[in-house]
Amino acid sequence: MIRYIVTRLRNALTGITLVTLLSGCLSDGSSTASSGQLGGVVGSSSTNLVSGVLMKGPVRQAEIDIYLPNNLNGNLGAHIAGPFLTDANGRWSGSLPLGVKGIVLVKSSGGHYIDEATGKTVSIGSNVGFITAADLDASRLVVLSPWSYATYLAAKTGIVSDFNTAVGDAIVDATVNLGFNPVTTDVQDPSGPQSGANPQQKKYAALIAAFAQLEEEQINGTRANLAKFSNSNRFELALALAEDLSNGKLDGLSADSSTPVFVSTGQGAGNTSQSLPYLNLSGLGMLGLAADSFVSTHDGLRGVPAIGTSLTFDIQINN
């Protein structure tokens, strides 16, 4: 059914219908690309301003940098702007070189935030963060979150002909699956009051908080499938879970469905890394249930419909 809907979106919808849906809701391996490989475009753009939010709980004092993508493999290409610093609400803004448009990569580094499930401050390493692929022609607001990061990974892994087209496919699929565009839907602190937030924004906040909720349940709860990561950095664990779900399942494998996802245990000499265990071989239901659990204890998210085992992230690149 999901693939039918996506096909209808790509092939049947035109004009304002598709634009409204995508705009309201559409492994970091850096490389130096030749100009012929760069996916972004320098041309006639009417504005050079860009802004956004970094959300895993609002991430404060993080650096945001913007790159052109290598259109062959989706890696970071030429650095074109930044760093821009996030404020207390995880928000940032800055200027791009005149004429930059099309697909760019937005990368966060460092910062700190309050974990939604534990209430503890989490510090992020200076070289650790999310990457999001954003289409500046669609929106000048860019959201960095576990979900936009997973969308980027799915596009990067699924390239058939070129990265730019893969990004478009991935964003359409993610929007249909989640009910909002993870790259352009503005989102507030999941633990906050959600002042003025619409249903899509509230659902987005709930699904971001689901990572912290799932981590806590699986580390200190009765199942404790993630107990060996009790000393792991919670942001790095969320980063790993986002990579895990990028193939549509919490199966311990990355977007290619064959490479194990590793995360540091935060223990012993060298902070030994171990692979994630499978949590959901058939989908993302466990994460959906974690979102519901978080919603039930946070008044700001009251009214978000139950997500449960209906949560899907089926990204297929057809370019």
mmCIF file of C-alpha atoms in Angstrom:
data_model
loop_
_atom_site.group_PDB
_atom_site.id
_atom_site.type_symbol
_atom_site.label_atom_id
_atom_site.label_comp_id
_atom_site.label_asym_id
_atom_site.label_seq_id
_atom_site.Cartn_x
_atom_site.Cartn_y
_atom_site.Cartn_z
ATOM 1 C CA MET A 1 0.000 0.000 0.000
ATOM 2 C CA ILE A 2 2.834 2.428 0.882
ATOM 3 C CA ARG A 3 4.537 1.835 -2.478
ATOM 4 C CA TYR A 4 1.209 2.390 -4.281
ATOM 5 C CA ILE A 5 0.737 5.725 -2.530
ATOM 6 C CA VAL A 6 4.298 6.807 -3.270
ATOM 7 C CA THR A 7 3.932 5.857 -6.921
ATOM 8 C CA ARG A 8 0.757 7.906 -7.068
ATOM 9 C CA LEU A 9 2.580 10.834 -5.486
ATOM 10 C CA ARG A 10 5.424 10.689 -7.971
ATOM 11 C CA ASN A 11 3.468 10.003 -11.123
ATOM 12 C CA ALA A 12 -0.045 11.381 -10.639
ATOM 13 C CA LEU A 13 0.149 14.413 -8.375
ATOM 14 C CA THR A 14 1.217 17.676 -9.944
ATOM 15 C CA GLY A 15 1.636 21.335 -9.134
ATOM 16 C CA ILE A 16 0.401 22.681 -5.837
ATOM 17 C CA THR A 17 -0.750 19.323 -4.403
ATOM 18 C CA LEU A 18 2.724 17.784 -4.336
ATOM 19 C CA VAL A 19 4.434 21.037 -3.418
ATOM 20 C CA THR A 20 2.155 21.484 -0.394
ATOM 21 C CA LEU A 21 2.768 17.957 0.894
ATOM 22 C CA LEU A 22 6.532 18.123 0.578
ATOM 23 C CA SER A 23 7.135 21.682 1.738
ATOM 24 C CA GLY A 24 4.840 21.528 4.714
ATOM 25 C CA CYS A 25 5.607 18.196 6.047
ATOM 26 C CA LEU A 26 9.682 17.407 1.841
ATOM 27 C CA SER A 27 28.522 7.447 7.047
ATOM 28 C CA ASP A 28 29.754 10.922 7.084
ATOM 29 C CA GLY A 29 32.593 10.269 4.684
ATOM 30 C CA SER A 30 33.895 13.638 3.587
ATOM 31 C CA SER A 31 35.596 13.902 0.228
ATOM 32 C CA THR A 32 36.905 16.548 -2.081
ATOM 33 C CA ALA A 33 34.870 16.407 -5.257
ATOM 34 C CA SER A 34 35.663 17.854 -8.624
ATOM 35 C CA SER A 35 33.337 20.585 -9.867
ATOM 36 C CA GLY A 36 31.682 18.118 -12.228
ATOM 37 C CA GLN A 37 30.692 15.890 -9.343
ATOM 38 C CA LEU A 38 29.227 18.497 -7.028
ATOM 39 C CA GLY A 39 25.477 18.130 -6.654
ATOM 40 C CA GLY A 40 24.564 21.640 -5.546
ATOM 41 C CA VAL A 41 24.298 24.516 -7.998
ATOM 42 C CA VAL A 42 25.645 28.052 -7.980
ATOM 43 C CA GLY A 43 23.265 30.109 -10.077
ATOM 44 C CA SER A 44 20.588 32.774 -9.816
ATOM 45 C CA SER A 45 18.972 32.386 -6.386
ATOM 46 C CA SER A 46 16.764 35.165 -5.025
ATOM 47 C CA THR A 47 17.998 34.860 -1.437
ATOM 48 C CA ASN A 48 21.126 33.698 0.330
ATOM 49 C CA LEU A 49 19.624 33.221 3.800
ATOM 50 C CA VAL A 50 19.135 29.810 5.405
ATOM 51 C CA SER A 51 17.987 28.773 8.872
ATOM 52 C CA GLY A 52 16.975 25.699 10.785
ATOM 53 C CA VAL A 53 16.816 23.734 13.995
ATOM 54 C CA LEU A 54 18.936 20.946 15.496
ATOM 55 C CA MET A 55 16.647 18.740 17.549
ATOM 56 C CA LYS A 56 17.361 15.818 19.832
ATOM 57 C CA GLY A 57 16.059 17.861 22.626
ATOM 58 C CA PRO A 58 17.195 21.346 21.481
ATOM 59 C CA VAL A 59 20.954 21.064 20.889
ATOM 60 C CA ARG A 60 22.689 24.190 22.165
ATOM 61 C CA GLN A 61 26.087 25.590 21.146
ATOM 62 C CA ALA A 62 26.500 23.228 18.215
ATOM 63 C CA GLU A 63 28.213 24.272 15.007
ATOM 64 C CA ILE A 64 26.338 24.018 11.706
ATOM 65 C CA ASP A 65 28.259 23.787 8.432
ATOM 66 C CA ILE A 66 26.918 23.593 4.888
ATOM 67 C CA TYR A 67 28.487 21.699 2.002
ATOM 68 C CA LEU A 68 27.824 20.901 -1.609
ATOM 69 C CA PRO A 69 27.322 17.137 -2.006
ATOM 70 C CA ASN A 70 29.401 14.818 -4.118
ATOM 71 C CA ASN A 71 26.697 13.820 -6.573
ATOM 72 C CA LEU A 72 28.275 10.421 -7.238
ATOM 73 C CA ASN A 73 28.226 9.111 -3.665
ATOM 74 C CA GLY A 74 26.447 11.633 -1.426
ATOM 75 C CA ASN A 75 29.541 12.411 0.639
ATOM 76 C CA LEU A 76 30.454 15.898 1.803
ATOM 77 C CA GLY A 77 31.930 17.973 -0.994
ATOM 78 C CA ALA A 78 33.081 21.590 -0.921
ATOM 79 C CA HIS A 79 32.408 23.572 2.256
ATOM 80 C CA ILE A 80 30.358 26.648 1.350
ATOM 81 C CA ALA A 81 29.107 28.212 4.615
ATOM 82 C CA GLY A 82 29.389 28.121 8.386
ATOM 83 C CA PRO A 83 29.973 27.383 11.085
ATOM 84 C CA PHE A 84 26.748 28.862 12.454
ATOM 85 C CA LEU A 85 26.115 28.438 16.187
ATOM 86 C CA THR A 86 22.836 27.052 17.561
ATOM 87 C CA ASP A 87 21.027 28.955 20.315
ATOM 88 C CA ALA A 88 19.280 27.709 23.471
ATOM 89 C CA ASN A 89 16.377 26.409 21.351
ATOM 90 C CA GLY A 90 18.607 24.561 18.899
ATOM 91 C CA ARG A 91 17.979 27.203 16.237
ATOM 92 C CA TRP A 92 20.509 28.658 13.852
ATOM 93 C CA SER A 93 20.649 30.932 10.827
ATOM 94 C CA GLY A 94 23.213 32.258 8.419
ATOM 95 C CA SER A 95 24.030 33.330 4.893
ATOM 96 C CA LEU A 96 25.118 31.273 1.912
ATOM 97 C CA PRO A 97 27.207 32.515 -0.997
ATOM 98 C CA LEU A 98 24.998 34.292 -3.505
ATOM 99 C CA GLY A 99 23.461 31.942 -6.041
ATOM 100 C CA VAL A 100 23.714 28.676 -4.103
ATOM 101 C CA LYS A 101 20.586 26.594 -4.691
ATOM 102 C CA GLY A 102 19.419 23.004 -5.082
ATOM 103 C CA ILE A 103 20.657 20.139 -2.907
ATOM 104 C CA VAL A 104 23.107 20.883 -0.098
ATOM 105 C CA LEU A 105 24.339 18.900 2.894
ATOM 106 C CA VAL A 106 23.913 20.431 6.342
ATOM 107 C CA LYS A 107 26.091 18.990 9.113
ATOM 108 C CA SER A 108 26.052 19.565 12.869
ATOM 109 C CA SER A 109 29.009 19.166 15.214
ATOM 110 C CA GLY A 110 29.177 19.197 19.004
ATOM 111 C CA GLY A 111 26.826 20.967 21.394
ATOM 112 C CA HIS A 112 24.786 19.688 24.308
ATOM 113 C CA TYR A 113 21.127 19.021 25.148
ATOM 114 C CA ILE A 114 18.827 17.713 27.866
ATOM 115 C CA ASP A 115 17.878 14.086 27.255
ATOM 116 C CA GLU A 116 14.098 13.826 26.966
ATOM 117 C CA ALA A 117 13.791 10.586 28.918
ATOM 118 C CA THR A 118 16.364 11.029 31.693
ATOM 119 C CA GLY A 119 16.505 14.806 32.104
ATOM 120 C CA LYS A 120 20.304 14.623 32.115
ATOM 121 C CA THR A 121 22.621 16.827 30.077
ATOM 122 C CA VAL A 122 24.249 15.044 27.138
ATOM 123 C CA SER A 123 27.419 16.511 25.626
ATOM 124 C CA ILE A 124 28.170 15.745 21.984
ATOM 125 C CA GLY A 125 31.713 15.229 20.706
ATOM 126 C CA SER A 126 33.181 18.014 18.601
ATOM 127 C CA ASN A 127 33.261 15.831 15.471
ATOM 128 C CA VAL A 128 29.922 14.088 16.075
ATOM 129 C CA GLY A 129 26.550 15.118 14.663
ATOM 130 C CA PHE A 130 23.753 14.675 12.142
ATOM 131 C CA ILE A 131 23.884 15.233 8.391
ATOM 132 C CA THR A 132 20.793 16.257 6.433
ATOM 133 C CA ALA A 133 20.349 16.553 2.680
ATOM 134 C CA ALA A 134 18.196 19.608 1.980
ATOM 135 C CA ASP A 135 16.713 21.048 -1.199
ATOM 136 C CA LEU A 136 17.070 24.820 -0.975
ATOM 137 C CA ASP A 137 14.695 25.236 -3.911
ATOM 138 C CA ALA A 138 11.926 23.684 -1.780
ATOM 139 C CA SER A 139 12.648 25.355 1.563
ATOM 140 C CA ARG A 140 15.206 27.542 3.271
ATOM 141 C CA LEU A 141 14.365 25.931 6.634
ATOM 142 C CA VAL A 142 16.450 22.827 7.380
ATOM 143 C CA VAL A 143 15.793 20.414 10.251
ATOM 144 C CA LEU A 144 18.581 18.243 11.635
ATOM 145 C CA SER A 145 17.181 15.289 13.576
ATOM 146 C CA PRO A 146 17.476 11.493 13.764
ATOM 147 C CA TRP A 147 14.766 11.244 11.091
ATOM 148 C CA SER A 148 16.297 13.651 8.589
ATOM 149 C CA TYR A 149 19.649 11.910 9.168
ATOM 150 C CA ALA A 150 18.068 8.508 8.434
ATOM 151 C CA THR A 151 16.543 9.979 5.259
ATOM 152 C CA TYR A 152 19.982 11.170 4.139
ATOM 153 C CA LEU A 153 21.515 7.742 4.809
ATOM 154 C CA ALA A 154 18.769 6.001 2.833
ATOM 155 C CA ALA A 155 19.324 8.338 -0.127
ATOM 156 C CA LYS A 156 23.105 7.980 0.045
ATOM 157 C CA THR A 157 22.979 4.184 0.153
ATOM 158 C CA GLY A 158 20.315 3.862 -2.527
ATOM 159 C CA ILE A 159 21.919 5.985 -5.264
ATOM 160 C CA VAL A 160 21.195 4.533 -8.686
ATOM 161 C CA SER A 161 22.167 7.330 -11.071
ATOM 162 C CA ASP A 162 22.837 10.434 -8.999
ATOM 163 C CA PHE A 163 22.537 11.642 -5.414
ATOM 164 C CA ASN A 164 20.295 14.631 -6.120
ATOM 165 C CA THR A 165 17.555 12.437 -7.570
ATOM 166 C CA ALA A 166 17.978 9.913 -4.759
ATOM 167 C CA VAL A 167 17.401 12.681 -2.212
ATOM 168 C CA GLY A 168 14.133 13.625 -3.887
ATOM 169 C CA ASP A 169 12.940 10.014 -3.844
ATOM 170 C CA ALA A 170 13.949 9.546 -0.206
ATOM 171 C CA ILE A 171 12.192 12.706 0.977
ATOM 172 C CA VAL A 172 8.964 11.760 -0.820
ATOM 173 C CA ASP A 173 9.007 8.284 0.735
ATOM 174 C CA ALA A 174 9.867 9.573 4.206
ATOM 175 C CA THR A 175 7.066 12.141 4.010
ATOM 176 C CA VAL A 176 4.493 9.513 3.069
ATOM 177 C CA ASN A 177 5.676 7.075 5.738
ATOM 178 C CA LEU A 178 5.915 9.555 8.613
ATOM 179 C CA GLY A 179 3.100 11.936 7.714
ATOM 180 C CA PHE A 180 5.442 14.946 7.718
ATOM 181 C CA ASN A 181 8.556 16.047 5.858
ATOM 182 C CA PRO A 182 11.485 15.312 8.219
ATOM 183 C CA VAL A 183 13.731 17.859 6.486
ATOM 184 C CA THR A 184 11.424 20.897 6.401
ATOM 185 C CA THR A 185 8.793 20.437 9.130
ATOM 186 C CA ASP A 186 9.671 22.852 11.922
ATOM 187 C CA VAL A 187 9.807 21.094 15.279
ATOM 188 C CA GLN A 188 9.942 22.199 18.918
ATOM 189 C CA ASP A 189 11.441 20.737 22.080
ATOM 190 C CA PRO A 190 9.582 17.427 22.629
ATOM 191 C CA SER A 191 9.580 18.071 26.377
ATOM 192 C CA GLY A 192 8.183 21.596 26.001
ATOM 193 C CA PRO A 193 4.647 23.015 25.737
ATOM 194 C CA GLN A 194 4.484 22.880 21.883
ATOM 195 C CA SER A 195 3.124 26.422 21.678
ATOM 196 C CA GLY A 196 1.267 26.879 18.386
ATOM 197 C CA ALA A 197 2.448 23.529 17.005
ATOM 198 C CA ASN A 198 0.261 21.763 14.443
ATOM 199 C CA PRO A 199 -0.429 17.984 14.486
ATOM 200 C CA GLN A 200 2.457 17.206 12.127
ATOM 201 C CA GLN A 201 4.912 19.167 14.266
ATOM 202 C CA LYS A 202 3.706 17.445 17.426
ATOM 203 C CA LYS A 203 4.026 14.015 15.841
ATOM 204 C CA TYR A 204 7.550 14.896 14.726
ATOM 205 C CA ALA A 205 8.459 15.915 18.280
ATOM 206 C CA ALA A 206 7.042 12.652 19.630
ATOM 207 C CA LEU A 207 9.027 10.577 17.146
ATOM 208 C CA ILE A 208 12.245 12.397 18.038
ATOM 209 C CA ALA A 209 11.643 11.802 21.746
ATOM 210 C CA ALA A 210 10.989 8.137 20.936
ATOM 211 C CA PHE A 211 14.732 7.608 20.564
ATOM 212 C CA ALA A 212 15.452 8.723 24.134
ATOM 213 C CA GLN A 213 12.454 6.783 25.435
ATOM 214 C CA LEU A 214 13.516 3.599 23.643
ATOM 215 C CA GLU A 215 17.093 3.947 24.854
ATOM 216 C CA GLU A 216 15.973 4.280 28.468
ATOM 217 C CA GLU A 217 13.524 1.383 28.209
ATOM 218 C CA GLN A 218 16.095 -0.869 26.563
ATOM 219 C CA ILE A 219 18.950 0.057 28.916
ATOM 220 C CA ASN A 220 17.226 0.190 32.292
ATOM 221 C CA GLY A 221 13.840 -1.429 31.618
ATOM 222 C CA THR A 222 12.675 -5.009 31.901
ATOM 223 C CA ARG A 223 13.813 -5.967 28.376
ATOM 224 C CA ALA A 224 17.268 -4.367 28.658
ATOM 225 C CA ASN A 225 18.362 -5.388 25.152
ATOM 226 C CA LEU A 226 20.707 -2.378 25.146
ATOM 227 C CA ALA A 227 22.052 -2.892 28.675
ATOM 228 C CA LYS A 228 25.639 -3.201 27.417
ATOM 229 C CA PHE A 229 25.374 0.412 26.232
ATOM 230 C CA SER A 230 24.473 1.798 29.672
ATOM 231 C CA ASN A 231 27.634 3.936 29.667
ATOM 232 C CA SER A 232 27.361 4.973 26.030
ATOM 233 C CA ASN A 233 26.850 8.584 25.054
ATOM 234 C CA ARG A 234 23.082 8.863 24.528
ATOM 235 C CA PHE A 235 23.467 11.051 21.430
ATOM 236 C CA GLU A 236 25.848 8.572 19.816
ATOM 237 C CA LEU A 237 23.376 5.810 20.625
ATOM 238 C CA ALA A 238 20.555 7.807 18.978
ATOM 239 C CA LEU A 239 22.825 8.362 15.974
ATOM 240 C CA ALA A 240 23.368 4.598 15.736
ATOM 241 C CA LEU A 241 19.645 3.856 16.069
ATOM 242 C CA ALA A 242 18.904 6.337 13.261
ATOM 243 C CA GLU A 243 21.420 4.512 11.078
ATOM 244 C CA ASP A 244 19.825 1.218 12.107
ATOM 245 C CA LEU A 245 16.285 2.265 11.128
ATOM 246 C CA SER A 246 17.382 3.749 7.798
ATOM 247 C CA ASN A 247 16.641 0.367 6.176
ATOM 248 C CA GLY A 248 13.135 0.325 7.663
ATOM 249 C CA LYS A 249 13.885 -2.118 10.482
ATOM 250 C CA LEU A 250 15.584 -2.038 13.875
ATOM 251 C CA ASP A 251 17.624 -5.063 12.890
ATOM 252 C CA GLY A 252 21.077 -3.837 13.896
ATOM 253 C CA LEU A 253 22.031 -3.232 10.248
ATOM 254 C CA SER A 254 22.626 -0.011 8.336
ATOM 255 C CA ALA A 255 20.793 1.242 5.248
ATOM 256 C CA ASP A 256 22.370 -1.413 3.017
ATOM 257 C CA SER A 257 20.827 -4.151 5.230
ATOM 258 C CA SER A 258 24.178 -5.933 5.492
ATOM 259 C CA THR A 259 26.609 -3.764 7.473
ATOM 260 C CA PRO A 260 26.320 -3.985 11.285
ATOM 261 C CA VAL A 261 25.858 -0.718 13.177
ATOM 262 C CA PHE A 262 28.450 -0.157 15.904
ATOM 263 C CA VAL A 263 28.437 2.217 18.866
ATOM 264 C CA SER A 264 30.951 2.833 21.641
ATOM 265 C CA THR A 265 30.092 1.209 24.963
ATOM 266 C CA GLY A 266 31.894 3.994 26.819
ATOM 267 C CA GLN A 267 33.731 1.375 28.838
ATOM 268 C CA GLY A 268 37.365 0.383 29.187
ATOM 269 C CA ALA A 269 40.445 1.398 27.262
ATOM 270 C CA GLY A 270 39.519 2.863 23.901
ATOM 271 C CA ASN A 271 35.787 2.765 24.684
ATOM 272 C CA THR A 272 35.232 -0.534 22.892
ATOM 273 C CA SER A 273 32.561 -0.485 20.188
ATOM 274 C CA GLN A 274 29.951 -3.206 19.896
ATOM 275 C CA SER A 275 27.263 -3.856 17.321
ATOM 276 C CA LEU A 276 23.650 -3.031 18.017
ATOM 277 C CA PRO A 277 21.423 -6.050 18.639
ATOM 278 C CA TYR A 278 18.235 -6.443 16.656
ATOM 279 C CA LEU A 279 15.208 -4.876 18.334
ATOM 280 C CA ASN A 280 12.609 -5.193 15.553
ATOM 281 C CA LEU A 281 13.399 -7.542 12.666
ATOM 282 C CA SER A 282 10.132 -6.770 10.905
ATOM 283 C CA GLY A 283 9.826 -3.006 11.323
ATOM 284 C CA LEU A 284 9.842 -0.053 13.722
ATOM 285 C CA GLY A 285 6.942 -0.927 16.013
ATOM 286 C CA MET A 286 9.096 -0.795 19.125
ATOM 287 C CA LEU A 287 10.041 2.817 18.339
ATOM 288 C CA GLY A 288 6.406 3.718 17.668
ATOM 289 C CA LEU A 289 5.393 2.289 21.031
ATOM 290 C CA ALA A 290 8.181 4.275 22.701
ATOM 291 C CA ALA A 291 6.759 7.447 21.120
ATOM 292 C CA ASP A 292 3.317 6.618 22.509
ATOM 293 C CA SER A 293 4.802 6.057 25.956
ATOM 294 C CA PHE A 294 6.510 9.455 25.860
ATOM 295 C CA VAL A 295 3.345 11.213 24.674
ATOM 296 C CA SER A 296 1.351 9.741 27.572
ATOM 297 C CA THR A 297 3.502 11.598 30.116
ATOM 298 C CA HIS A 298 3.901 14.954 28.333
ATOM 299 C CA ASP A 299 0.948 17.334 28.216
ATOM 300 C CA GLY A 300 2.429 19.355 25.357
ATOM 301 C CA LEU A 301 2.012 16.370 23.049
ATOM 302 C CA ARG A 302 -1.497 15.508 24.150
ATOM 303 C CA GLY A 303 -3.695 14.762 21.151
ATOM 304 C CA VAL A 304 -0.997 13.050 19.088
ATOM 305 C CA PRO A 305 -2.710 9.902 17.741
ATOM 306 C CA ALA A 306 -1.277 6.567 18.823
ATOM 307 C CA ILE A 307 1.575 5.501 16.539
ATOM 308 C CA GLY A 308 2.424 2.043 17.846
ATOM 309 C CA THR A 309 3.311 -0.711 15.426
ATOM 310 C CA SER A 310 1.991 1.234 12.422
ATOM 311 C CA LEU A 311 5.278 3.191 12.196
ATOM 312 C CA THR A 312 7.104 2.553 8.911
ATOM 313 C CA PHE A 313 10.153 3.951 7.118
ATOM 314 C CA ASP A 314 10.118 2.262 3.722
ATOM 315 C CA ILE A 315 12.546 4.203 1.524
ATOM 316 C CA GLN A 316 13.082 2.997 -2.037
ATOM 317 C CA ILE A 317 15.168 4.876 -4.564
ATOM 318 C CA ASN A 318 13.877 4.554 -8.126
ATOM 319 C CA ASN A 319 16.161 6.905 -10.045
#
